[in-house]
Coordinates of C-alpha atoms in Angstrom, one line a residue:
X1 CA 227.3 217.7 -4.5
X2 CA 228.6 220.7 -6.6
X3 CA 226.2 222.1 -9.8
X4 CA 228.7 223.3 -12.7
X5 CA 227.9 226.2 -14.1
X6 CA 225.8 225.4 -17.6
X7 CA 228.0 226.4 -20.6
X8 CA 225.1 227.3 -22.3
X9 CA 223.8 230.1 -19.9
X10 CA 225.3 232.6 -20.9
X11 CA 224.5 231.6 -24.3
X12 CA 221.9 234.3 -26.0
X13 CA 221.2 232.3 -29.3
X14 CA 220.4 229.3 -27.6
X15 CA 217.0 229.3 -25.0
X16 CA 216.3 225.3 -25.9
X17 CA 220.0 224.7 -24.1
X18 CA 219.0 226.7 -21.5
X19 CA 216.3 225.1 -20.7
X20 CA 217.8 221.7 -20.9
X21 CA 220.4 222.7 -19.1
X22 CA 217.9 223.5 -16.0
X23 CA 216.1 220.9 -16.6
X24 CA 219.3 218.2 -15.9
X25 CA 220.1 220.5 -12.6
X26 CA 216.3 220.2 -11.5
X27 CA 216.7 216.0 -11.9
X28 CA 220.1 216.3 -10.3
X29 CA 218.2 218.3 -7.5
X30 CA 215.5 215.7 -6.8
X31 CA 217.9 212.6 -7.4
X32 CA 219.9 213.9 -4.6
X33 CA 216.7 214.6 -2.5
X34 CA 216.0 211.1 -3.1
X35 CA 219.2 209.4 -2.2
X36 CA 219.7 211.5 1.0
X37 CA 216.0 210.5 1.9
X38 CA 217.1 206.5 1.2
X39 CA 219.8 207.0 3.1
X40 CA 217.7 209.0 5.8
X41 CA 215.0 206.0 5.9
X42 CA 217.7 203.2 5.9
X43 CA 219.8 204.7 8.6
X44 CA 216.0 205.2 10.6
X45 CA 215.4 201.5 9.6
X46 CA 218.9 200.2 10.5
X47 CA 218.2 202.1 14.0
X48 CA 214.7 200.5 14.4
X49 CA 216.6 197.6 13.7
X50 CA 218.8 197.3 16.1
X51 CA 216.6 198.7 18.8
X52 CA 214.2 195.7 18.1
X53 CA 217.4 193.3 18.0
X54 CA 218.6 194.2 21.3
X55 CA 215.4 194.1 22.4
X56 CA 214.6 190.6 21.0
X57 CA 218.5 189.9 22.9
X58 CA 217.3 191.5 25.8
X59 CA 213.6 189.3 26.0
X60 CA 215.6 186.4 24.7
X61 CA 217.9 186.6 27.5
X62 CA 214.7 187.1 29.8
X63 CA 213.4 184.4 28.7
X64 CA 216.7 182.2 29.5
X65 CA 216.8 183.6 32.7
X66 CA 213.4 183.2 33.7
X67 CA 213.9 179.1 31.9
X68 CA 217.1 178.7 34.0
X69 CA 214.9 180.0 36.9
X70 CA 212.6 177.6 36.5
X71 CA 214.8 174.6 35.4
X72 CA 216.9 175.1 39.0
X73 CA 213.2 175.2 41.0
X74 CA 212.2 171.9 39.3
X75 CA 215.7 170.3 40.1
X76 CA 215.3 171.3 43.4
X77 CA 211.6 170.0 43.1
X78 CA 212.9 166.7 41.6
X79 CA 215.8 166.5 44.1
X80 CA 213.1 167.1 46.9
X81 CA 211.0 164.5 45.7
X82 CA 213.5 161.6 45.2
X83 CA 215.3 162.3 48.9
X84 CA 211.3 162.3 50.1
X85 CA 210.9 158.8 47.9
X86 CA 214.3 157.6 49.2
X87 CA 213.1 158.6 52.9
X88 CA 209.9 156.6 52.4
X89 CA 211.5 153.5 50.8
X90 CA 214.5 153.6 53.6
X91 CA 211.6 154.3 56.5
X92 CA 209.4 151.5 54.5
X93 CA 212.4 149.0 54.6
X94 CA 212.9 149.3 58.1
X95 CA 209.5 148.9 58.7
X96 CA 209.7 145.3 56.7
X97 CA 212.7 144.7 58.9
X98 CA 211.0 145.6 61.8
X99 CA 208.1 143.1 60.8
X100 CA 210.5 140.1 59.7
X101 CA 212.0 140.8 63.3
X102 CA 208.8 140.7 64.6
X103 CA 207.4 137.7 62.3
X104 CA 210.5 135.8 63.1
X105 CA 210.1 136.2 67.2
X106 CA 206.3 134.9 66.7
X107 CA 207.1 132.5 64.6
X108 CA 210.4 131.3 67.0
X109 CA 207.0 131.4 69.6
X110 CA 205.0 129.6 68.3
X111 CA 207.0 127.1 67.5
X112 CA 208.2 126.8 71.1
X113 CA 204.5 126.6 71.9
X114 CA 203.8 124.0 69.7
X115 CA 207.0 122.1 70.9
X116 CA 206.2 122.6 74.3
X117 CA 202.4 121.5 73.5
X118 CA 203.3 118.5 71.3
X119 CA 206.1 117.5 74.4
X120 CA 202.9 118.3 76.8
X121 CA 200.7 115.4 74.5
X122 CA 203.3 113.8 74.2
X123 CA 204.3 112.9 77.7
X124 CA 200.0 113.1 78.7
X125 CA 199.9 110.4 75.6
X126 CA 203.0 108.0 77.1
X127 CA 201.6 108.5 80.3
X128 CA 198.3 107.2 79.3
X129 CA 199.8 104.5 77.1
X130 CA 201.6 103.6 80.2
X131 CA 198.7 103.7 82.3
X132 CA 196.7 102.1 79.9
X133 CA 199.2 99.2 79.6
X134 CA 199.6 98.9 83.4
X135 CA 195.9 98.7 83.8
X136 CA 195.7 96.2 80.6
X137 CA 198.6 94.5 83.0
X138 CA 196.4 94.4 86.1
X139 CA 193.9 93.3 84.2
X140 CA 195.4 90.4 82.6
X141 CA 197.3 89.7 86.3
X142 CA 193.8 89.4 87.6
X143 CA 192.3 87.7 85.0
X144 CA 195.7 84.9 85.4
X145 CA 195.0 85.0 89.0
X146 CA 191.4 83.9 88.4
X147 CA 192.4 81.5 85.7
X148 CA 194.9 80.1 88.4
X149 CA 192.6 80.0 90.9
X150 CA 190.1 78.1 88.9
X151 CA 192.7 75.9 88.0
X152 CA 193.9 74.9 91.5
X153 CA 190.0 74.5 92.3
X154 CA 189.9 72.2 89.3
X155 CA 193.0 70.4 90.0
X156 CA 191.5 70.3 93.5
X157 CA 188.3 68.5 92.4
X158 CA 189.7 66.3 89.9
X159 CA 192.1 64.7 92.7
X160 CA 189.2 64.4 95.0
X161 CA 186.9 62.6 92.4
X162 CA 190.0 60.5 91.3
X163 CA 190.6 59.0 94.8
X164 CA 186.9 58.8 95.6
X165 CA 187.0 56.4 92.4
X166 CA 190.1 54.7 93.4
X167 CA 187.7 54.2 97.0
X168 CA 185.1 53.2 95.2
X169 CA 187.2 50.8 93.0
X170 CA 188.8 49.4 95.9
X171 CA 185.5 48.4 97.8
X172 CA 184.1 46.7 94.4
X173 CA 186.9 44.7 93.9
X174 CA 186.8 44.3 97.8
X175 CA 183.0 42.9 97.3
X176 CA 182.0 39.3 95.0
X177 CA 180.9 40.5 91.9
X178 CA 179.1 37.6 89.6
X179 CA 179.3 40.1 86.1
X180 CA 182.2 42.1 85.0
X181 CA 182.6 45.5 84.8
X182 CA 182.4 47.2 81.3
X183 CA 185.2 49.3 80.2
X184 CA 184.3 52.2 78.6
X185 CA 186.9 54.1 76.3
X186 CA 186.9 58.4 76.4
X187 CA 186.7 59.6 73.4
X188 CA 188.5 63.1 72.6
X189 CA 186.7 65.3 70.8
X190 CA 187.9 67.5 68.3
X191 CA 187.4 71.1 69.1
X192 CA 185.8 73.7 66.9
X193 CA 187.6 76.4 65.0
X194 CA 186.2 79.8 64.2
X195 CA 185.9 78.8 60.6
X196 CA 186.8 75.7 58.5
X197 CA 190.6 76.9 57.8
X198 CA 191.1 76.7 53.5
X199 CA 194.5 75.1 52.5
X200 CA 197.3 77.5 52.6
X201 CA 197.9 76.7 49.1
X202 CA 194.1 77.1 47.7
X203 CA 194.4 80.4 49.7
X204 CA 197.8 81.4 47.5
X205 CA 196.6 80.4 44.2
X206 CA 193.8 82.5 44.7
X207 CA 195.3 85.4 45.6
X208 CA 197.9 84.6 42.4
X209 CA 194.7 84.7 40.6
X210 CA 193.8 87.8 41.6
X211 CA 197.3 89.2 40.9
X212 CA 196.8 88.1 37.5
X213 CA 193.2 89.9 37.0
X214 CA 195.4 93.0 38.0
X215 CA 197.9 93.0 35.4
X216 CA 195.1 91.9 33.3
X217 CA 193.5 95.5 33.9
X218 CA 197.4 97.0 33.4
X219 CA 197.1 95.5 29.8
X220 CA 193.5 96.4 29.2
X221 CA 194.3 100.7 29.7
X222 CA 197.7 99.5 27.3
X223 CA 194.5 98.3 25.2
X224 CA 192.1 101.7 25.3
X225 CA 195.2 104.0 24.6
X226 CA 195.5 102.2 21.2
X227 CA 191.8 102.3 20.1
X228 CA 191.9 105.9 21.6
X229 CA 195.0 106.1 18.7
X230 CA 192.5 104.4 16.2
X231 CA 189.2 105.9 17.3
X232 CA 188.3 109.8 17.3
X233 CA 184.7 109.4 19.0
X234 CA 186.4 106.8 21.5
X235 CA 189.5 109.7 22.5
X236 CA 187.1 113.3 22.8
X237 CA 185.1 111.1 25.3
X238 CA 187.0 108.7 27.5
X239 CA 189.3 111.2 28.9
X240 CA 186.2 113.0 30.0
X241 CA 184.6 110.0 31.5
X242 CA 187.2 108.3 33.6
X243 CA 187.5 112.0 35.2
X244 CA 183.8 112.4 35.9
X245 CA 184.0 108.9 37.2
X246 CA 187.0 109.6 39.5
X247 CA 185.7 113.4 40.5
X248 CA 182.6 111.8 41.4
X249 CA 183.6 109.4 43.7
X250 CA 185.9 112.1 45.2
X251 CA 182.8 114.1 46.3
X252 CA 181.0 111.1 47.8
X253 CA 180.5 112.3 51.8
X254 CA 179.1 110.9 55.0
X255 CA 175.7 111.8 55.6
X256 CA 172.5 110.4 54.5
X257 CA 170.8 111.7 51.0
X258 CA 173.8 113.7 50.2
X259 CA 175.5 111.7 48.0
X260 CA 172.8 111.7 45.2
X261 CA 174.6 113.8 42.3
X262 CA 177.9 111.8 43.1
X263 CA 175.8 108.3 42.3
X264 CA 173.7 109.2 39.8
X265 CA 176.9 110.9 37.8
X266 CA 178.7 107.3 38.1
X267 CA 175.8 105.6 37.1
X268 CA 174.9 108.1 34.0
X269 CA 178.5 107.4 32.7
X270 CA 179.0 104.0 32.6
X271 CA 175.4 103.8 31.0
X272 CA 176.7 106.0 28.3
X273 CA 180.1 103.9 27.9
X274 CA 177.9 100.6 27.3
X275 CA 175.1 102.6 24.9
X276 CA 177.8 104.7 23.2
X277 CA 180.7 102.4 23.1
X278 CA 179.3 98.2 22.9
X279 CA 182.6 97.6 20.8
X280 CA 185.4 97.0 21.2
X281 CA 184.8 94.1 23.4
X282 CA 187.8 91.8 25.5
X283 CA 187.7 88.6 27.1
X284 CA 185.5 88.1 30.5
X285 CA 187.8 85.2 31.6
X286 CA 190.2 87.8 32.0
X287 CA 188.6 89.6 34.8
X288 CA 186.9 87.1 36.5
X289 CA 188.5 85.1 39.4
X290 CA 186.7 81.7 38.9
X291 CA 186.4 79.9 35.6
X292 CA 183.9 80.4 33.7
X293 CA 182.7 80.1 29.9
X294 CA 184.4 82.7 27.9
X295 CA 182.4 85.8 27.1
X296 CA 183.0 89.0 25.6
X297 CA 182.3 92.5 27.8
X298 CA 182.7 96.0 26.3
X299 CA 186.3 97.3 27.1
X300 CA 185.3 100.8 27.9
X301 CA 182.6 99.4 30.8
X302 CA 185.9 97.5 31.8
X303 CA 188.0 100.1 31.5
X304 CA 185.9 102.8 33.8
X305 CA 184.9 100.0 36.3
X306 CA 188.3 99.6 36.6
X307 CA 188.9 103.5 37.5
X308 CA 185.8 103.4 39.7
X309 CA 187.1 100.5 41.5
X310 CA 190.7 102.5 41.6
X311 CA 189.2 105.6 43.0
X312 CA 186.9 103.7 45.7
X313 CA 190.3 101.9 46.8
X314 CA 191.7 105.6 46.7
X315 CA 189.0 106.9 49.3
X316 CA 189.5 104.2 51.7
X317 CA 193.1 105.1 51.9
X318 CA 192.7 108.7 52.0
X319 CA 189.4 109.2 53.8
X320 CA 188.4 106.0 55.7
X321 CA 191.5 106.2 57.5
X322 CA 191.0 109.6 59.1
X323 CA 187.3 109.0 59.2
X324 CA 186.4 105.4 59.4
X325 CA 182.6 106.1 58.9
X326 CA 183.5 108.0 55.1
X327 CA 183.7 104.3 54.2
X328 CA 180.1 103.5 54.7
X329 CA 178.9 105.5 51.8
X330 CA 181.6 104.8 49.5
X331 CA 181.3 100.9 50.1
X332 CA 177.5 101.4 49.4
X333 CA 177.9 103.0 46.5
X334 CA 181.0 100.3 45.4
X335 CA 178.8 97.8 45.7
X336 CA 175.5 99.2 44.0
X337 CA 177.6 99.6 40.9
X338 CA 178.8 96.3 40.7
X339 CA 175.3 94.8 41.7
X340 CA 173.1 96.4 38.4
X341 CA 172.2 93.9 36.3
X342 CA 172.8 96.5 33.1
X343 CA 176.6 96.3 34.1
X344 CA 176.8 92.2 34.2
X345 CA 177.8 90.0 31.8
X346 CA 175.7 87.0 31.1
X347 CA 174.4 88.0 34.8
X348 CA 178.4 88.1 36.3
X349 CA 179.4 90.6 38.3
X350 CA 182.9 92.5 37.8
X351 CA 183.4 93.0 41.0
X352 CA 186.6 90.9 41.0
X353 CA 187.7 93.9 39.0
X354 CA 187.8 95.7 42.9
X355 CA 188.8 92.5 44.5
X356 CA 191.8 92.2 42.6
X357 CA 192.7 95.7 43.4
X358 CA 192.7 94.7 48.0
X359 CA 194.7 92.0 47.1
X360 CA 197.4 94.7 45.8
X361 CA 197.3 97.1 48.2
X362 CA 195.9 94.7 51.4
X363 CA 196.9 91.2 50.9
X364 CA 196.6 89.9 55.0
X365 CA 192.3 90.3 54.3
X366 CA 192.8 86.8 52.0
X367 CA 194.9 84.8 54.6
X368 CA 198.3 86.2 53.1
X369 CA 201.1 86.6 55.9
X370 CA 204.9 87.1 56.0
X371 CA 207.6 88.8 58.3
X372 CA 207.5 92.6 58.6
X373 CA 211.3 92.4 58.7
X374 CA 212.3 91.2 55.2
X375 CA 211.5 93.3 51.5
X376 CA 209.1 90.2 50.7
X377 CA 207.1 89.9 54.1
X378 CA 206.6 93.3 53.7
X379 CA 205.5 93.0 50.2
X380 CA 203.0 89.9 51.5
X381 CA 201.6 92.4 54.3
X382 CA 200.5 95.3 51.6
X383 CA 203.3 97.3 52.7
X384 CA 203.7 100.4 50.4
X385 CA 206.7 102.2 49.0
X386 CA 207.4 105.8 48.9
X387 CA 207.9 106.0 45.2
X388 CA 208.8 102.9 43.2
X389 CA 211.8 101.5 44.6
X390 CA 212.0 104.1 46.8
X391 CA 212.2 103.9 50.9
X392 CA 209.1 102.2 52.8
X393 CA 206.4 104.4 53.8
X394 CA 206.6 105.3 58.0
X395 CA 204.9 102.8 60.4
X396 CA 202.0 105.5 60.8
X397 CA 201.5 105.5 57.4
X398 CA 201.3 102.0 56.9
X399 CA 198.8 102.0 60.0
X400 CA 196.4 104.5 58.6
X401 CA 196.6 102.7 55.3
X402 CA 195.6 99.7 56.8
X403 CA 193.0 101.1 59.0
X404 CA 191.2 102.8 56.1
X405 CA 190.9 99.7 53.9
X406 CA 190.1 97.5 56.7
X407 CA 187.2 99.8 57.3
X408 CA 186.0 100.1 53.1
X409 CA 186.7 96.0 53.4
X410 CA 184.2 96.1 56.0
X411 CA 181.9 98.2 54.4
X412 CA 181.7 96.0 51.2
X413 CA 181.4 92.8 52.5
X414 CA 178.6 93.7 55.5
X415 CA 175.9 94.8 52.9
X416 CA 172.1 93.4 53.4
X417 CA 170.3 92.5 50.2
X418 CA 167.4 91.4 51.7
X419 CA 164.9 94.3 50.4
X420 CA 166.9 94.8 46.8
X421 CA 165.2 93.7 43.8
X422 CA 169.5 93.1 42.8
X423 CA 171.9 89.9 44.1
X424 CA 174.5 90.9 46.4
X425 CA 178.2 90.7 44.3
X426 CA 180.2 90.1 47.6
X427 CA 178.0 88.4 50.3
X428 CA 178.8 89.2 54.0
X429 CA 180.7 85.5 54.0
X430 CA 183.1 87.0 52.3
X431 CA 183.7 89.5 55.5
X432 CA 183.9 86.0 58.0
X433 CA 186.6 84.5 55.9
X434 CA 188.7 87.5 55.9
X435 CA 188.2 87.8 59.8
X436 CA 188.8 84.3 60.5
X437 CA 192.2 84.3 57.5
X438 CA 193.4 87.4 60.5
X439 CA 192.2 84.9 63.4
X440 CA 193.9 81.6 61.9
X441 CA 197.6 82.9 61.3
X442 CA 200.0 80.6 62.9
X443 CA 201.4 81.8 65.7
X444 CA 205.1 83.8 65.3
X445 CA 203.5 85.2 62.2
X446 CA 201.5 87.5 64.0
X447 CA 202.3 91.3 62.7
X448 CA 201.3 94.8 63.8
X449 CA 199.2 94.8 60.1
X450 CA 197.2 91.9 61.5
X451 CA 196.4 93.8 64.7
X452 CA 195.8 97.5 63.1
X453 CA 193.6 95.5 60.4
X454 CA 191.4 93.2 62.5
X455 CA 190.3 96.7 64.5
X456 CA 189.4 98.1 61.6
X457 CA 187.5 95.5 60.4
X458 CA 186.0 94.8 63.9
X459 CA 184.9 98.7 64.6
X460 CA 181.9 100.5 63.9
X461 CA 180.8 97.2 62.3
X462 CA 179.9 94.9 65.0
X463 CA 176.5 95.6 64.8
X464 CA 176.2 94.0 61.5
X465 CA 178.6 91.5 62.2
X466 CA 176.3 90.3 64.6
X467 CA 173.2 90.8 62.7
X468 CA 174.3 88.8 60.1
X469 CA 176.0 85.5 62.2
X470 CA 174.8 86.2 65.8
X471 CA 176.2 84.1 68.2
X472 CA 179.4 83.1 66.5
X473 CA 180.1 86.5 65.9
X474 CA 180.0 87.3 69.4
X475 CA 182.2 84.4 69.8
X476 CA 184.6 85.8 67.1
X477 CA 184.4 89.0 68.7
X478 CA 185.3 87.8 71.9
X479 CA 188.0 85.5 70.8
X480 CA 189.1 88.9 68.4
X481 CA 189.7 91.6 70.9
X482 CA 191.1 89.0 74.3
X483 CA 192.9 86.4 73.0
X484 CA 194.3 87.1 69.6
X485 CA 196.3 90.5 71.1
X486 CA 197.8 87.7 73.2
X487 CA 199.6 86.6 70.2
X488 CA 201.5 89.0 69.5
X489 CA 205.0 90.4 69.8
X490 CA 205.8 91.5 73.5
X491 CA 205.3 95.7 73.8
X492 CA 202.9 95.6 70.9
X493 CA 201.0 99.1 71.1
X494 CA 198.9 97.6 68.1
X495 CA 197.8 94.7 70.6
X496 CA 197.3 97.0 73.5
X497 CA 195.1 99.2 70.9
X498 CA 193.1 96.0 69.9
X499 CA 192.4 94.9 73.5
X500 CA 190.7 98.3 74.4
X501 CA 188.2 98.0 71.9
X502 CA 186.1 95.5 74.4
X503 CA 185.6 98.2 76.1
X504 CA 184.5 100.6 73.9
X505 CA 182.3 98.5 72.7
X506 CA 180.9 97.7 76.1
X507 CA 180.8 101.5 76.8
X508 CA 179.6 102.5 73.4
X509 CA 177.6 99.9 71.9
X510 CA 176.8 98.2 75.7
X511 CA 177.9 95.3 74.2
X512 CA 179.5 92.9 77.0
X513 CA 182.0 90.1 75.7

């Protein structure tokens, strides 16, 4: 920047101007020192500023380098990792297939094994039904030929005492003779059943009866779900006691002192029914099979005798069938119940509570018989459905039904009270008249339930059969196992079944009919 010349220095007058005059060039001076130095310091700034910027740019772009770097490594990682995880899963799934495959050929195996074995039984079991049959044949060949034989040795006898009468006759009338002979008349004797058969009609009114004490109970649980409606104490309880009575007798076992904890749990809740619950109370009549004054018996002691009683049925079905001795205990323990004099009324049992519940489910024990062919004969013969109204169960069912109660039937009825301090609710009469009601159906109305039933009630019980009506039992026996299969329809395995168990009784129990 140019400095014009002061007018005033060449001034002599004036030293104050001149001075001034100096003084504005020496703050020109230094204003211009100062604005080149700004400029000096911005331009160095502005250049220190850029030099950082494009090295900020050139770190930034580091930076993305170094990130894209890394981003393409952990793609690749990623990528890496998922075909590995794809190569597992597809190696995993043919491994699976491989084991299916594999499953599917052992499975295809074993079922051809268990074909083949169940055709092997099979054909071992036909053949020794077969031979079992042909030797029952032989048997009963011989035992015809014998019979025939003693027959024709009979016959042979009688026609030699009747003509060495008609000799005899002929030489007295031959001979004088001052008196005449007396005639003397035979009299024919009637012969002696098994039992003293009860009228068909008595027999069916009582099993009506019994019918009735069963819807009787249906009502009564129609009964206990209103109080339960009505009473609060009555429904947090009952639930819990007709499931401890049912669990209970679902854990009772063969075996002796075992089923302690099942017993005592039974007994321990019906006590608490009749101490907690005395009311509401329901007609005795109702429940009872013979007449008798009317009374009044708690409903809840009704009510969980009637589930006991359900449940016991229950285990025959289920257990006795496939174990015939499970029924022992259970019977016992059936009958115990019913016996306590704490759960009689007026000292009556309410066991008919149970009775009612065989003539459901088994009526041929009481003497009831139909044909196996019709809906109703079946219904007669305790045949059970499916569902309700559904098909029939199968014929093996029905067997092993009838097999199991037979045997619990058994173990009720055959109980000695000799040593008990209690009555006995269902003496062992009651077990003769059910045998003999099997023994007395007319002939033609002989079924495959009879047969399966009778061995039921016949095995494993002999012994007290015996013990308890000694000879006539071994007469029953007898008659039982060698001529009542003779009854039945022609090819009956049932009867074949029936007829063997002479022999195992002679083999296992040396018993010889």
């Amino acid at each position: 920047m140019a400095v014009t010349e002061s007018p005033w220095k060449a001034a002599q007058d004036s030293p104050s101007r001149q001075l001034l005059w100096e003084l504005s060039k020496l703050a020109v001076s230094q204003q211009e020192d100062l604005y080149e130095r700004l400029d000096r310091e911005s331009q160095e700034r502005e250049a220190a500023h850029k030099s950082a910027l494009a090295e900020a740019i050139a770190r930034h772009e580091k930076v993305r380098r170094d990130a894209e770097k890394e981003r393409d490594r952990l793609e690749r990682k990623v990528q890496q990792e998922r075909e590995r995880r794809e190569a597992e899963a597809r190696q995993e799934e043919e491994r699976q297939r491989q084991a299916r495959v594999e499953q599917e050929r052992l499975e295809k195996k074993r079922a051809a094994e268990r074909a083949e074995a169940a055709a092997r039984a099979e054909r071992a079991a036909t053949e020794e039904r077969d031979a079992e049959i042909a030797r029952q044949r032989a048997e009963k060949d011989r035992r015809d030929a014998e019979a025939a034989k003693a027959r024709n040795a009979a016959q042979e006898a009688n026609a030699r005492k009747k003509a060495e009468e008609e000799r005899k006759q002929k030489e007295a009338a031959a001979a004088p003779r001052a008196e005449t002979q007396p005639v003397t008349s035979a009299v024919k004797q009637p012969s002696t059943s098994i039992t003293q058969q009860t009228n068909q009609s008595e027999r069916e009114a009582e099993h009506q009866r019994y019918l009735e004490i069963h819807r009787n109970l249906k009502e009564l649980r129609k009964f206990m779900d209103q109080q339960v409606k009505q009473t609060p104490k009555l429904k947090s309880q009952m639930g819990d006691m007709r499931r401890m009575v049912r669990k209970s007798v679902g854990q009772v076992i063969e075996g002796r002192g075992v089923n302690k904890k099942p017993q005592e749990h039974i007994l321990q809740t019906l006590q608490h029914a009749i101490a907690s619950f005395p009311q509401p109370t329901v007609s005795l009549a109702n429940f009872i099979a013979r007449p008798i004054s009317d009374s009044q018996a708690p409903a809840l002691l009704v009510y969980l005798l009637n589930q006991f009683a359900k449940a016991v049925v229950s285990q025959f079905i289920n257990e006795a069938a496939v174990a015939p001795k499970v029924a022992e205990p259970v019977g016992t323990i059936a009958v115990s119940m019913f016996a306590r004099n704490d759960f009689r009324i007026n000292g009556i049992s309410l066991i008919d509570i149970l009775i009612a519940k065989f003539h459901v489910v088994c009526p041929p024990l009481f003497g009831v018989y139909g044909d196996d062919k019709t809906t109703e004969g079946r219904t007669r013969l305790g045949w059970w459905r499916e569902e309700a109204g559904g098909p029939w169960i199968s014929e093996q069912s029905h067997q092993d039904r009838m097999s199991g109660l037979g045997a619990g039937y058994a173990a009720l009825s055959l109980r000695n009270f000799e040593k008990s301090a209690m009555s006995n609710p269902y003496p062992p009469y009651n077990y003769w008249q059910a045998v003999a009601a099997i023994l007395n159906v007319p002939a033609g109305q002989v079924t495959d339930t009879h047969l399966y039933l009778l061995r039921a009630l016949l095995m494993n019980s002999e012994a007290r059969f015996l013990e308890f009506f000694g000879d006539a039992a071994k007469k029953v026996l007898q008659v039982a196992v060698t001529e009542y299969p003779k009854r039945a329809a022609k090819g009956s395995v049932a009867a074949v079944v029936l007829s063997t168990l002479g022999d195992t009784m002679k083999r296992d129990k040396k018993l010889y009919l």
